[in-house]
Structures are given as structure tokens and as C-alpha cells.
Short mmCIF file of C-alpha atoms in Angstrom, two decimals:
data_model
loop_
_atom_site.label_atom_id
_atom_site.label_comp_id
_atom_site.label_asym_id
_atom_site.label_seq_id
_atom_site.Cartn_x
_atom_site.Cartn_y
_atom_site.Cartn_z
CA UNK A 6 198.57 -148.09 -25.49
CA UNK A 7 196.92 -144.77 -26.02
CA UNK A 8 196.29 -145.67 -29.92
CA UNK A 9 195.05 -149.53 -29.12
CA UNK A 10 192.77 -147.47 -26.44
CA UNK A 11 191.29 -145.32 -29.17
CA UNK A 12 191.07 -147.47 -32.27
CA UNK A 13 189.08 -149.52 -29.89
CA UNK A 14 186.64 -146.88 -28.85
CA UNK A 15 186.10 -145.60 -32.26
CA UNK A 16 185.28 -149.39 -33.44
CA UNK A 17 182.76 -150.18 -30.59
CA UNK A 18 180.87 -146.60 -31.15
CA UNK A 19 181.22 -147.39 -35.25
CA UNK A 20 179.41 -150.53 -34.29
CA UNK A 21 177.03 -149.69 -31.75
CA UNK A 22 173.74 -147.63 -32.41
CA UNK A 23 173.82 -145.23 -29.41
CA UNK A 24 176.25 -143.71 -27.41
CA UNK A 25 175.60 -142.84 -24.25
CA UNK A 26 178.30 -140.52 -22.88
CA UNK A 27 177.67 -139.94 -18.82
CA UNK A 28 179.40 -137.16 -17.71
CA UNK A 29 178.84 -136.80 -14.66
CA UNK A 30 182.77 -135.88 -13.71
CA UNK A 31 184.98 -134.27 -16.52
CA UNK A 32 186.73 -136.84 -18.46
CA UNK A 33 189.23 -136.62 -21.36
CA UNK A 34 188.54 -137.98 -24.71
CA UNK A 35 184.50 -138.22 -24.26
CA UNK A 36 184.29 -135.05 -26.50
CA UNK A 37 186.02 -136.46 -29.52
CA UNK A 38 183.52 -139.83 -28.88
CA UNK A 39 180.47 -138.04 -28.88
CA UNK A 40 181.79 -135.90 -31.80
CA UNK A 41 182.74 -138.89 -33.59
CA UNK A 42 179.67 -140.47 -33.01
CA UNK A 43 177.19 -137.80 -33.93
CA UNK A 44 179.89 -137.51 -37.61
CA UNK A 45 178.39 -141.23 -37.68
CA UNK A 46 174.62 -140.59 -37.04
CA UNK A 47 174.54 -142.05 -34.08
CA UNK A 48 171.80 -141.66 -31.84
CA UNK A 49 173.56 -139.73 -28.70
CA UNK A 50 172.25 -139.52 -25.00
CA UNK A 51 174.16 -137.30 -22.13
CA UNK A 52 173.90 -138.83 -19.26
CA UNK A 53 174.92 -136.48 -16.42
CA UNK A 54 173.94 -135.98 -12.84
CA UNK A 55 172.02 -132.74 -11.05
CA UNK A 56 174.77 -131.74 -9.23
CA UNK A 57 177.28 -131.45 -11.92
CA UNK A 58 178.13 -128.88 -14.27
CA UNK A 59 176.29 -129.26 -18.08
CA UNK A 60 178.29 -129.10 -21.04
CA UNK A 61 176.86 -127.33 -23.69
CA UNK A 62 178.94 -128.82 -26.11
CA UNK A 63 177.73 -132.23 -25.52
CA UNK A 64 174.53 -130.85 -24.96
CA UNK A 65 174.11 -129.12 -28.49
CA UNK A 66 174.62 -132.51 -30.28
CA UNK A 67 172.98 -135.17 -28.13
CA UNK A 68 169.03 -136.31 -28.73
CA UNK A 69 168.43 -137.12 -25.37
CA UNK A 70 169.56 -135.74 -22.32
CA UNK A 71 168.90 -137.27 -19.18
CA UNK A 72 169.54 -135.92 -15.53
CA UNK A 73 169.37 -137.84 -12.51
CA UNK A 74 169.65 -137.43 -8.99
CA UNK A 75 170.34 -140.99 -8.18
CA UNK A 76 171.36 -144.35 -9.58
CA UNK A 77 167.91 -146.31 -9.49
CA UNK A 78 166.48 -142.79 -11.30
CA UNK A 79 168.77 -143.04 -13.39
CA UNK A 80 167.87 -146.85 -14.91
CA UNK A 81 164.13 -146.20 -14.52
CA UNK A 82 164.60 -142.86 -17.07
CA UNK A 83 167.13 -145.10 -19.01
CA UNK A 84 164.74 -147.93 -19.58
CA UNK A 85 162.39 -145.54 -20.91
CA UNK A 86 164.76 -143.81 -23.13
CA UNK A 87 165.17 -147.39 -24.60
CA UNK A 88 162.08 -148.53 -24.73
#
């Protein structure tokens, strides 16, 4: 259900240490994780690639912000991010 669906989300962010949020394609409910997780301290990274549209939103409370062009970019700049 939609509440199961989101009591779970907001549990695995609570636990976790980062949130990376990849929004490469619009999708709904990412806004409330990130803002959830940055009302948490969480260390945020937006994930997105060249070709789509930025959100400033997202943008305005992440630390990192990667963009990639392709998916083995993509892990390489991940991988440093987390290093």
C-alpha cells in the first residue's frame, strides 16, 4: 500500500547515511525523500544525467551533485564520491 511504501522509505533513509536521489526522469515522491533526508542531516547526492533537466530544488539541498553521460561514468565518479 501507498503508506507500507512510505513508512518503508522513510525507515531505510532514517537508517542509511546518504541518500542518493538519481533523477534522471521525473519521479513522484523523491522530493519529500530528499527533503526528509536533508531534515535528518543526511549527507545528499543528486544523481542526474546530462541530458535531463536539473532541479534546482534538489539541487539547493544536496552536497554532491554528480552528472554523467553514461553508466560506467557514472560508477567511476560514484566510487570517488565514496571514497
Amino acid at each position: 500500500s501507498d503508506k507500507e511504501m512510505m513508512n518503508t522509505a522513510l525507515h531505510e533513509i532514517s537508517d542509511s547515511e546518504i541518500l542518493i536521489a538519481e533523477l534522471s526522469y521525473k519521479a513522484v515522491g523523491v522530493g519529500l525523500e530528499v527533503g526528509y533526508a536533508r531534515a535528518l542531516n543526511k549527507k545528499i547526492f543528486y544523481v542526474y544525467k546530462d541530458t535531463s533537466e536539473y532541479s534546482k530544488t534538489v539541487g539547493g539541498v544536496s552536497d554532491e551533485i554528480i552528472v554523467y553521460s553514461n553508466i560506467n561514468q557514472l560508477e567511476r565518479k560514484l566510487k570517488k564520491q565514496l571514497e
